[in-house]
Amino acid sequence: MTYTAAKPPLPETPEQLRARIPGWGVDLDPADRPSSPKLDFRDDLTGAHWEFPDRQPEKYPRERSMEHKFLTPVFGTASPPRGVSGALRTLSYRKFSEADVAHWLILMAADRVDSMGSSFTSVLRGKPDNPITETGILGEFKARPIRDRFGRGRADTKHQWMDPLIVTTPWVLRAGVVYLVAKGLRARRD
Amino acid sequence: MRAMVYRGPYRVRVEEKDIPPIEHPNDAIIRVQMGAICGSDLHLYHGLVPDTRVGTTFGHEFIGVVHEVGSSVQNLKVGDRVMVPFNIFCGSCWFCARGLYGNCHNTNPNATAVGAIYGYSHTTGGYDGGQAAFVRVPVADVGPTLIPEWMSDEDAVMLTDALPTGYFGAQLGDIVQGDVVVVFGAGPVGLYAAKSAWLMGAGRVIVVDHIEDRLEKARTFAHAETLNFTTVKDIAVEMKKTTDFLGADVCIDAVGAEADGGFMQHVTTKLKLQGGSPIALNWAIDSVRKGGTISVVGVYGPVFSAVKFGDAMQKGLTLRMNQTPVKRQWPRLFEHVKSGVLKPSEIITHRIPLEHIAEGYHLFSSKLDGCIKPVVIPSAS
Ligand SMILES: NC(=O)c1ccc[n+]([C@@H]2O[C@H](COP(=O)([O-])OP(=O)(O)OC[C@H]3O[C@@H](n4cnc5c(N)ncnc54)[C@H](O)[C@@H]3O)[C@@H](O)[C@H]2O)c1
Ligand SMILES: [Zn+2]
Ligand SMILES: [Zn+2]
């Protein structure tokens, strides 16, 4: 009982558990658990045959966190920054550390600019976005959209329909506001 | 080659891309045989991970055949069949040398707080992922491992992330014999965590979710008791009642940033006003006993989340968490899969050709058609 020193009784004994559940207790001993202790020095370096990895050639000015001493020797080269979103991203890495929330907010803004801008340029490039196929909504026909969603105690169906809107709409609105302000400023200057 | 590409929140498509070249002498290029979609990919798909660029390819769970190797690669050769951990790690930095492969300091220039991961935004290093016909695998002498003869492809894919993460989640709970373990989330990670808790000697395992197909799987696959949180008014009270008012010894958060069950938390997360809705984490803090342990493997974003820190402090809790160092789990998990104690492929529900991946994302994200774990097959296209 909790209000005394004894642990509340369990419904099954170890013997019953062992009989019911394949493998019950095989890793009871912490020595058999691979991540204990947390920090465990490994001399083999799991196959690394260097003290410090060779440096990957930097083919364009690679953005990096200012909390790093230098560009890491290995890095990804997918989708280098480009256009307005790229300028925002570069700015965010150059001006703000990871500890500064502005860093992340600018990156999130750049993501929305990127996806809106890309929808636009995809038309120019002759590979327009197709909202029907890209959202995978046709997959609904393979499922039972009503039965799978309702009358079975799910908590997410109340908001599922509006999630894409919540994620994208405020940015559309904010972009609109920025546009109007810029236009107003220019009108005043002219 | 064909590759999945991100187009914006809730939108992906398959495009023609160049086969990735060798960028670093220790790179390998792998021809992907099978990949998977992870619950973590949903955070990207929903547009919640900062610096997710249009045109990038997702996918951090994959196996395949070595197609090309860089000049310094010694441990792999063309034609080898390999499984690749989701972490990209150098093996030699301060962190890797101490086994923290999920926290490597040499592979992610974009952030010091996060390790490098395939196909997981620029915040984790800007690498393209394996939901494609080919993928660049950096530091090829360190991460990839030959798939043992006896292991099936589907088991091998589950070993690249989901199974090690579930097992690691149970491990972080520091379970001792007879512990009452509550797992929040019955996705792949939560199911494997529940199953692993028994291996470590748990006395009771209770899985909490709101998707009935998944709770059913928790009962059959993970031999657990289950609770649909929509059927109770207050999780904390329910958990106190079922433990004679002690509370659980260990709680595991296998849900992460997109937890359901609180409308405002949900909306503020989607609006990016907080780094994640910590509903499941707060339920864990409320449900665990004083002096208990909370293990967090659910992923949260880089800005603040409204966590009940005061309660955690007052209760004297131990909070443990990390990205899983996948390869560190492998030797023990290989033994468990070989002996049949763990049968990871049993939770796979969907096998999707790469060309249909947009529908795969939609079904998995909306949790339709009983989808628990979808694998992706490039060659089936
Ligand atoms: N630490 C790591 O290395 C690592 C690796 C893989 C995945 N993850 C993270 O683990 C989490 C789970 O991954 P998954 O693949 O199982 O994802 P998933 O989306 O399939 O599963 C999440 C489950 O949580 C349920 N859920 C939602 N709100 C809940 C609540 N309030 N209480 C209880 N359950 C709730 C959902 O219904 C769903 O079944 C994700 O956040 C993912 O990013 C972490
Ligand atoms: Zn994952
Ligand atoms: Zn490292």
XYZ file of C-alpha atoms and ligand atoms in Angstrom:
617
model
C 0.000 0.000 0.000
C 1.289 3.392 -0.958
C 0.692 5.011 2.402
C 2.867 2.343 4.031
C 6.333 1.094 3.063
C 5.334 -1.935 0.980
C 5.181 -1.771 -2.831
C 1.637 -2.321 -4.140
C 1.262 -5.938 -5.282
C 1.572 -6.828 -8.983
C -1.060 -8.880 -10.803
C 1.449 -11.456 -12.098
C 4.499 -13.204 -10.620
C 7.834 -13.272 -12.524
C 7.166 -16.947 -13.331
C 3.790 -16.098 -14.843
C 5.296 -13.245 -16.833
C 8.114 -15.418 -18.107
C 5.589 -18.006 -19.252
C 3.340 -15.451 -20.960
C 5.881 -13.135 -22.582
C 8.698 -14.417 -24.792
C 11.988 -12.996 -23.554
C 10.699 -11.589 -20.260
C 13.667 -10.527 -18.160
C 16.448 -11.406 -20.638
C 17.883 -7.909 -20.199
C 17.225 -7.598 -16.483
C 20.925 -7.137 -15.855
C 21.925 -3.551 -16.799
C 25.252 -4.972 -18.006
C 23.300 -6.489 -20.935
C 21.836 -3.135 -21.934
C 23.891 -1.517 -24.682
C 23.625 2.118 -23.602
C 24.545 1.818 -19.990
C 26.528 3.646 -18.854
C 25.610 6.599 -21.039
C 29.186 7.685 -21.676
C 31.322 4.692 -22.434
C 34.705 5.208 -24.046
C 35.232 3.117 -27.176
C 38.800 2.546 -28.342
C 37.726 0.959 -31.618
C 36.027 4.174 -32.857
C 33.591 1.806 -34.659
C 35.611 1.641 -37.855
C 36.881 5.221 -38.075
C 40.517 5.099 -39.241
C 41.299 8.749 -38.588
C 41.713 11.030 -35.633
C 39.740 13.706 -37.457
C 37.848 13.019 -40.725
C 39.145 14.318 -44.076
C 37.616 17.655 -44.979
C 34.880 17.579 -47.593
C 35.476 20.242 -50.311
C 33.274 23.298 -49.780
C 31.803 24.018 -53.228
C 29.621 26.957 -52.191
C 29.681 29.087 -49.039
C 28.120 26.527 -46.729
C 25.940 28.042 -44.003
C 26.775 26.885 -40.483
C 25.877 27.470 -36.859
C 27.997 30.142 -35.184
C 28.217 27.778 -32.213
C 30.630 25.671 -34.288
C 34.323 26.552 -34.387
C 34.467 25.831 -38.129
C 32.578 24.130 -40.926
C 32.332 20.471 -39.925
C 34.515 18.130 -42.021
C 31.426 16.312 -43.336
C 28.185 18.042 -44.349
C 25.090 17.707 -46.510
C 24.848 19.375 -49.899
C 21.122 19.053 -50.590
C 19.257 22.181 -51.764
C 21.768 25.048 -51.264
C 20.141 28.365 -50.273
C 18.636 30.278 -53.210
C 16.301 33.208 -53.806
C 14.520 35.098 -51.033
C 14.246 32.057 -48.762
C 17.961 31.452 -49.240
C 18.794 35.032 -48.265
C 16.687 34.664 -45.099
C 18.358 31.376 -44.220
C 21.859 32.735 -44.758
C 20.999 35.765 -42.633
C 19.633 33.594 -39.849
C 22.813 31.477 -39.690
C 25.072 34.512 -39.918
C 23.366 36.676 -37.289
C 21.811 34.402 -34.680
C 23.018 31.466 -32.644
C 20.931 28.351 -31.995
C 20.260 29.752 -28.538
C 18.449 32.740 -30.042
C 14.810 32.093 -30.882
C 15.089 34.598 -33.759
C 17.291 32.055 -35.537
C 14.490 29.489 -35.608
C 11.693 31.936 -36.354
C 13.533 33.298 -39.385
C 14.214 29.752 -40.586
C 10.498 28.915 -40.230
C 9.573 32.068 -42.146
C 12.071 31.114 -44.852
C 10.444 27.674 -45.085
C 7.051 29.230 -45.839
C 8.519 31.680 -48.331
C 10.288 28.736 -49.952
C 7.170 26.608 -50.324
C 5.020 29.465 -51.619
C 7.729 30.681 -53.988
C 8.409 27.159 -55.213
C 4.752 26.617 -56.085
C 5.011 29.728 -58.219
C 8.315 28.890 -59.924
C 7.199 25.300 -60.477
C 4.664 26.671 -62.945
C 7.365 28.639 -64.765
C 9.566 25.546 -64.854
C 6.764 23.516 -66.436
C 6.470 21.195 -63.420
C 3.507 22.790 -61.638
C 2.526 21.563 -58.204
C -0.525 19.355 -58.243
C -2.399 19.690 -54.952
C -4.442 16.561 -55.617
C -1.593 14.137 -56.137
C 0.909 15.843 -53.803
C -1.351 15.758 -50.769
C -1.955 12.057 -51.370
C -5.631 12.687 -50.836
C -6.480 10.002 -53.401
C -5.236 7.498 -50.838
C -8.580 8.097 -49.115
C -10.197 5.809 -51.701
C -8.005 2.957 -50.540
C -9.033 3.549 -46.932
C -12.478 3.912 -45.363
C -12.256 7.626 -44.674
C -15.382 7.854 -42.532
C -15.172 4.562 -40.668
C -11.454 4.987 -40.003
C -11.978 8.431 -38.516
C -15.211 8.592 -36.585
C -17.005 6.685 -33.852
C -13.835 5.039 -32.591
C -12.631 7.398 -29.904
C -10.045 9.379 -31.865
C -8.935 12.767 -30.555
C -7.351 14.106 -33.727
C -10.305 14.124 -36.129
C -11.601 17.409 -34.711
C -8.601 19.317 -36.044
C -7.164 17.122 -38.805
C -9.015 18.942 -41.565
C -7.708 22.327 -40.546
C -4.095 21.459 -39.763
C -2.793 22.241 -43.283
C -4.618 25.558 -43.090
C -3.226 26.471 -39.673
C 0.297 25.622 -40.757
C 0.180 27.665 -43.962
C -2.441 30.401 -43.565
C -0.801 32.710 -41.046
C 2.259 32.892 -43.236
C 0.168 33.740 -46.251
C -1.467 36.484 -44.209
C 1.827 37.737 -42.850
C 3.333 37.732 -46.332
C 0.313 39.761 -47.470
C 0.813 42.269 -44.661
C 4.508 42.663 -45.463
C 3.599 43.216 -49.101
C 1.031 45.896 -48.254
C 3.400 47.689 -45.870
C 6.167 47.656 -48.473
C 3.762 48.976 -51.067
C 2.619 51.720 -48.703
C 6.194 52.729 -47.954
C 7.037 52.896 -51.609
C 3.896 54.963 -52.358
C 4.971 57.460 -49.697
C 8.468 57.680 -51.088
C 7.312 58.308 -54.703
C 16.790 8.422 -60.498
C 13.369 8.632 -58.850
C 13.171 10.352 -55.475
C 10.532 11.646 -53.105
C 10.763 15.442 -52.747
C 9.191 17.824 -50.256
C 7.056 20.586 -51.822
C 5.673 22.314 -48.722
C 3.573 21.394 -45.675
C 1.418 18.305 -46.365
C 2.731 18.036 -49.945
C 5.310 15.659 -51.413
C 5.868 14.253 -54.892
C 8.192 11.918 -56.773
C 10.631 13.553 -59.172
C 13.566 12.737 -61.378
C 16.861 13.706 -59.674
C 20.539 13.063 -60.425
C 22.113 10.054 -58.715
C 24.102 11.645 -55.858
C 27.869 11.904 -56.476
C 30.695 11.111 -54.032
C 31.339 14.362 -52.122
C 33.879 13.132 -49.569
C 36.501 10.346 -49.813
C 34.666 8.297 -47.176
C 31.264 8.464 -48.901
C 29.394 5.544 -50.378
C 26.427 5.680 -52.723
C 23.786 3.095 -51.862
C 21.062 1.785 -54.162
C 18.049 1.634 -51.872
C 16.185 -1.677 -51.710
C 13.718 -0.797 -48.996
C 12.989 2.286 -46.940
C 10.331 3.342 -44.449
C 8.380 6.366 -43.278
C 8.932 7.239 -39.611
C 6.763 9.194 -37.185
C 9.617 11.713 -37.213
C 9.031 12.249 -40.935
C 5.541 13.450 -40.062
C 7.010 16.410 -38.152
C 8.814 17.369 -41.385
C 5.777 16.633 -43.546
C 3.657 18.872 -41.336
C 6.134 21.718 -41.812
C 7.184 21.861 -38.147
C 10.947 21.349 -38.416
C 12.871 24.587 -39.104
C 14.926 24.760 -42.311
C 13.055 22.066 -44.223
C 13.789 23.074 -47.805
C 11.588 22.461 -50.808
C 13.217 19.894 -53.076
C 14.875 17.855 -50.339
C 14.328 14.116 -50.076
C 13.242 12.609 -46.747
C 13.966 9.158 -45.384
C 16.293 8.038 -42.591
C 15.309 4.371 -42.457
C 16.697 2.328 -45.359
C 18.720 -0.672 -46.471
C 20.371 -1.253 -49.832
C 23.303 -2.341 -51.982
C 26.610 -0.465 -52.229
C 26.732 1.110 -55.696
C 29.928 3.187 -55.467
C 32.562 3.924 -52.802
C 34.895 6.890 -52.221
C 38.695 6.581 -52.262
C 39.195 6.145 -48.491
C 36.463 3.558 -47.879
C 37.949 0.314 -46.470
C 35.114 -1.544 -44.813
C 32.595 -1.703 -47.696
C 32.766 -2.761 -51.317
C 30.479 -2.438 -54.307
C 27.707 -5.034 -54.146
C 27.614 -5.344 -50.327
C 24.123 -5.446 -48.822
C 24.000 -3.008 -45.946
C 21.696 -1.565 -43.308
C 22.294 2.068 -42.414
C 21.601 3.622 -38.981
C 19.603 6.844 -39.143
C 22.442 8.779 -37.463
C 25.258 10.114 -39.629
C 28.272 9.980 -37.307
C 32.043 10.225 -37.613
C 33.067 7.660 -35.004
C 35.948 9.820 -33.809
C 34.713 13.057 -32.191
C 34.424 13.541 -28.415
C 30.805 12.345 -28.477
C 31.151 9.397 -30.864
C 34.201 8.171 -28.963
C 31.950 7.868 -25.914
C 29.123 6.111 -27.704
C 26.840 9.093 -28.291
C 26.449 8.422 -32.014
C 23.255 10.441 -32.107
C 25.168 13.551 -31.012
C 28.137 13.598 -33.423
C 29.987 16.921 -33.638
C 31.619 16.439 -37.046
C 28.705 15.810 -39.394
C 26.159 18.588 -38.804
C 27.410 22.125 -39.513
C 23.919 23.626 -39.145
C 23.486 22.956 -35.442
C 25.557 21.875 -32.468
C 22.523 20.860 -30.428
C 21.447 18.151 -32.873
C 23.309 15.273 -34.485
C 23.191 14.571 -38.219
C 20.353 12.531 -39.717
C 19.580 11.464 -43.291
C 16.762 13.344 -44.991
C 15.784 15.358 -41.955
C 15.983 19.060 -42.865
C 19.045 21.272 -42.758
C 18.715 21.501 -38.986
C 20.204 17.989 -38.933
C 22.857 18.652 -41.550
C 21.190 19.108 -44.938
C 21.507 15.554 -46.229
C 19.094 13.978 -48.700
C 17.453 10.804 -47.437
C 16.633 7.299 -48.549
C 13.077 7.596 -49.874
C 14.733 7.464 -53.289
C 16.423 5.011 -55.632
C 19.920 6.069 -54.485
C 21.318 7.887 -51.441
C 24.668 9.347 -50.400
C 25.952 7.658 -47.226
C 28.742 9.740 -45.647
C 31.375 8.257 -43.294
C 30.659 4.898 -44.893
C 33.297 3.065 -42.841
C 31.459 3.871 -39.611
C 27.666 3.696 -39.921
C 26.571 0.962 -42.360
C 26.800 -2.715 -41.433
C 26.433 -5.825 -43.594
C 22.972 -7.373 -43.273
C 23.446 -10.828 -41.705
C 22.421 -13.766 -43.918
C 19.653 -14.831 -41.556
C 17.980 -11.419 -41.269
C 14.969 -10.482 -43.427
C 14.906 -7.171 -45.296
C 11.905 -5.950 -43.337
C 13.520 -6.742 -39.985
C 16.687 -4.979 -41.171
C 14.743 -1.809 -42.057
C 13.038 -1.804 -38.646
C 16.513 -2.030 -37.068
C 17.666 1.233 -38.685
C 15.562 3.370 -36.321
C 12.204 2.317 -34.901
C 13.226 -0.849 -33.014
C 16.463 0.549 -31.551
C 14.570 3.690 -30.530
C 11.832 1.762 -28.745
C 14.421 -0.410 -27.003
C 16.526 2.648 -26.147
C 13.409 4.347 -24.736
C 12.872 1.416 -22.384
C 16.558 1.479 -21.471
C 16.457 5.164 -20.553
C 13.735 4.254 -18.069
C 16.324 2.312 -16.026
C 13.682 -0.357 -15.434
C 14.180 -2.729 -12.511
C 12.289 -5.968 -11.919
C 8.629 -5.411 -11.152
C 8.427 -1.793 -12.323
C 5.108 -0.482 -13.601
C 5.916 1.084 -16.982
C 3.520 3.380 -18.828
C 4.222 4.036 -22.501
C 2.585 7.066 -24.104
C 2.115 6.493 -27.833
C 1.369 3.220 -29.624
C 3.168 4.095 -32.848
C 6.088 1.933 -33.944
C 8.395 3.456 -31.322
C 5.907 3.053 -28.461
C 5.060 -0.530 -29.473
C 8.732 -1.517 -29.500
C 9.328 0.339 -26.229
C 6.480 -1.565 -24.562
C 7.788 -4.882 -25.839
C 11.348 -4.013 -24.726
C 10.182 -3.020 -21.228
C 9.287 -6.670 -20.612
C 12.781 -7.790 -21.631
C 14.114 -5.542 -18.883
C 11.860 -7.133 -16.304
C 8.836 -4.817 -16.079
C 6.037 -6.090 -13.845
C 3.261 -4.288 -15.736
C 3.260 -2.432 -19.044
C 0.426 -0.043 -19.906
C 0.211 1.629 -23.340
C -1.763 4.865 -23.810
C -3.021 6.130 -27.206
C -6.321 7.011 -28.876
C -6.081 4.981 -32.087
C -7.832 1.647 -31.579
C -5.895 -0.315 -34.253
C -2.683 0.657 -32.533
C -3.932 -0.200 -29.051
C -4.967 -3.587 -30.434
C -1.392 -4.043 -31.663
C -0.107 -3.055 -28.214
C -2.148 -5.904 -26.725
C -1.191 -8.558 -29.293
C 2.352 -7.601 -30.306
C 3.548 -6.014 -27.061
C 1.443 -8.077 -24.570
C 0.524 -4.821 -22.832
C -2.517 -3.455 -21.033
C -3.985 -0.499 -22.927
C -5.824 2.721 -22.245
C -7.624 4.884 -24.813
C -7.141 8.344 -23.320
C -10.377 9.653 -24.822
C -12.317 7.275 -22.549
C -11.106 8.842 -19.302
C -11.534 12.307 -17.930
C -8.136 12.647 -16.317
C -5.105 10.528 -17.168
C -3.223 11.359 -13.966
C -6.098 10.209 -11.740
C -6.565 7.085 -13.842
C -2.878 6.204 -13.503
C -2.950 6.821 -9.751
C -5.992 4.577 -9.355
C -4.486 1.719 -11.300
C -1.263 1.834 -9.221
C -2.961 2.009 -5.804
C -2.215 5.757 -5.791
C 1.549 5.333 -6.009
C 1.983 6.343 -9.668
C 3.960 4.518 -12.339
C 7.618 3.761 -11.698
C 8.630 4.676 -15.236
C 6.885 6.673 -17.984
C 8.051 6.722 -21.579
C 7.107 9.536 -23.990
C 6.946 7.931 -27.450
C 4.692 10.655 -28.869
C 6.691 13.863 -29.193
C 5.823 17.297 -30.488
C 2.472 16.564 -32.088
C 0.650 15.051 -29.155
C -3.132 15.153 -29.214
C -5.502 15.600 -26.338
C -5.321 19.355 -25.781
C -6.655 21.729 -28.372
C -4.716 24.905 -27.510
C -1.422 23.074 -27.113
C -2.045 21.578 -30.534
C -2.881 24.830 -32.273
C -0.019 26.767 -30.680
C 2.394 24.083 -31.861
C 1.087 24.227 -35.420
C 1.354 28.009 -35.287
C 4.932 27.542 -34.148
C 4.306 29.467 -30.935
C 5.964 26.603 -29.110
C 8.460 23.920 -30.043
C 6.021 21.097 -29.481
C 2.827 20.338 -27.623
C 4.148 18.514 -24.563
C 0.813 16.958 -23.643
C 2.140 13.428 -23.483
C 5.258 14.567 -21.634
C 3.129 16.440 -19.096
C 0.895 13.402 -18.692
C 4.058 11.386 -18.039
C 5.202 13.878 -15.406
C 1.766 13.736 -13.760
C 1.459 9.943 -13.918
C 4.864 8.859 -12.676
C 5.494 8.387 -8.967
C 7.735 10.666 -6.937
C 11.390 9.762 -7.481
C 10.427 7.995 -10.720
C 12.009 8.138 -14.153
C 10.752 9.693 -17.376
C 12.242 8.602 -20.659
C 11.683 10.884 -23.630
C 12.270 9.552 -27.124
C 9.496 11.621 -28.715
C 10.999 14.497 -30.677
C 10.422 18.196 -29.879
C 11.329 21.338 -31.846
C 14.135 23.716 -30.952
C 12.058 26.507 -29.346
C 10.363 26.400 -25.933
C 7.629 23.920 -25.008
C 5.274 24.408 -22.054
C 6.584 21.545 -19.913
C 5.461 21.223 -16.278
C 8.935 21.606 -14.969
C 7.939 22.590 -11.447
C 6.112 19.316 -10.937
C 9.106 17.388 -12.231
C 11.320 19.204 -9.750
C 8.992 18.832 -6.783
C 8.568 15.127 -7.487
C 12.308 14.528 -7.713
C 12.045 12.954 -11.134
C 14.864 11.740 -13.319
C 14.389 12.852 -16.916
C 16.395 10.937 -19.509
C 16.287 11.468 -23.258
C 18.241 11.481 -26.510
C 18.329 10.672 -30.170
C 19.041 6.956 -30.294
C 22.646 5.891 -30.896
C 21.376 3.170 -33.239
C 24.552 1.251 -33.917
C 25.302 0.939 -30.224
C 22.041 -1.026 -29.830
C 22.693 -3.407 -32.714
C 24.778 -6.240 -31.240
C 22.223 -6.931 -28.491
C 19.208 -6.401 -30.768
C 20.661 -8.692 -33.440
C 20.761 -11.425 -30.771
C 17.131 -10.789 -29.839
C 15.943 -10.844 -33.449
C 17.966 -13.968 -34.209
C 16.619 -15.822 -31.180
C 13.058 -14.777 -32.044
C 12.517 -12.804 -28.836
C 11.841 -9.749 -31.012
C 9.990 -9.974 -34.335
C 10.148 -6.368 -35.533
C 8.507 -6.793 -38.954
C 5.215 -7.805 -37.298
C 4.172 -4.174 -36.974
C 4.534 -3.359 -40.693
C 1.093 -2.690 -42.160
C 1.777 -1.105 -45.564
C 4.244 -1.785 -48.395
C 4.197 1.245 -50.688
C 5.861 1.671 -54.104
C 7.961 4.848 -54.133
C 5.747 6.303 -56.892
C 2.764 6.234 -54.486
C 4.575 7.756 -51.545
C 2.324 10.837 -51.368
C -0.613 8.563 -50.581
C 1.564 6.702 -48.088
C 2.306 9.922 -46.245
C -1.359 10.858 -46.214
C -2.536 7.499 -44.841
C 0.212 7.390 -42.192
C -0.273 11.026 -41.193
C -4.065 10.780 -40.964
C -3.781 7.296 -39.438
C -6.184 5.740 -41.942
C -6.518 2.163 -43.169
C -5.025 0.803 -39.945
C -1.638 2.202 -40.930
C 0.997 1.671 -38.240
C 4.283 1.300 -40.147
C 4.659 1.825 -43.904
C 7.730 0.602 -45.778
C 8.688 2.096 -49.140
C 9.941 0.051 -52.081
C 11.746 2.012 -54.827
C 11.992 -0.855 -57.331
C 8.264 -1.630 -57.162
C 7.628 1.583 -59.080
N 14.689 9.645 -30.215
C 14.813 9.134 -31.419
O 15.910 8.790 -31.822
C 13.604 8.921 -32.266
C 13.643 8.014 -33.323
C 12.460 7.752 -34.022
C 11.304 8.426 -33.694
N 11.317 9.339 -32.694
C 10.114 10.067 -32.297
O 9.281 9.195 -31.562
C 7.927 9.633 -31.695
C 7.057 8.471 -32.098
O 7.461 7.935 -33.350
P 6.511 6.916 -34.136
O 7.205 6.522 -35.391
O 6.051 5.848 -33.224
O 5.319 7.943 -34.507
P 3.738 7.825 -34.698
O 3.294 9.164 -35.133
O 3.404 6.665 -35.559
O 3.191 7.514 -33.228
C 2.804 8.473 -32.302
C 1.591 7.926 -31.565
O 1.259 8.777 -30.468
C -0.148 8.833 -30.357
N -0.520 9.992 -29.539
C -0.808 11.267 -29.932
N -1.063 12.043 -28.864
C -0.963 11.249 -27.765
C -1.091 11.470 -26.367
N -1.385 12.687 -25.887
N -0.910 10.425 -25.522
C -0.600 9.188 -25.995
N -0.444 8.917 -27.316
C -0.606 9.937 -28.191
C -0.599 8.873 -31.787
O -1.951 8.504 -31.910
C 0.342 7.859 -32.429
O -0.182 6.558 -32.399
C 7.960 10.761 -32.716
O 8.006 12.008 -32.042
C 9.267 10.549 -33.422
O 9.764 11.750 -33.961
C 12.440 9.575 -31.968
Zn 12.882 8.108 -37.251
Zn 31.276 12.122 -34.236
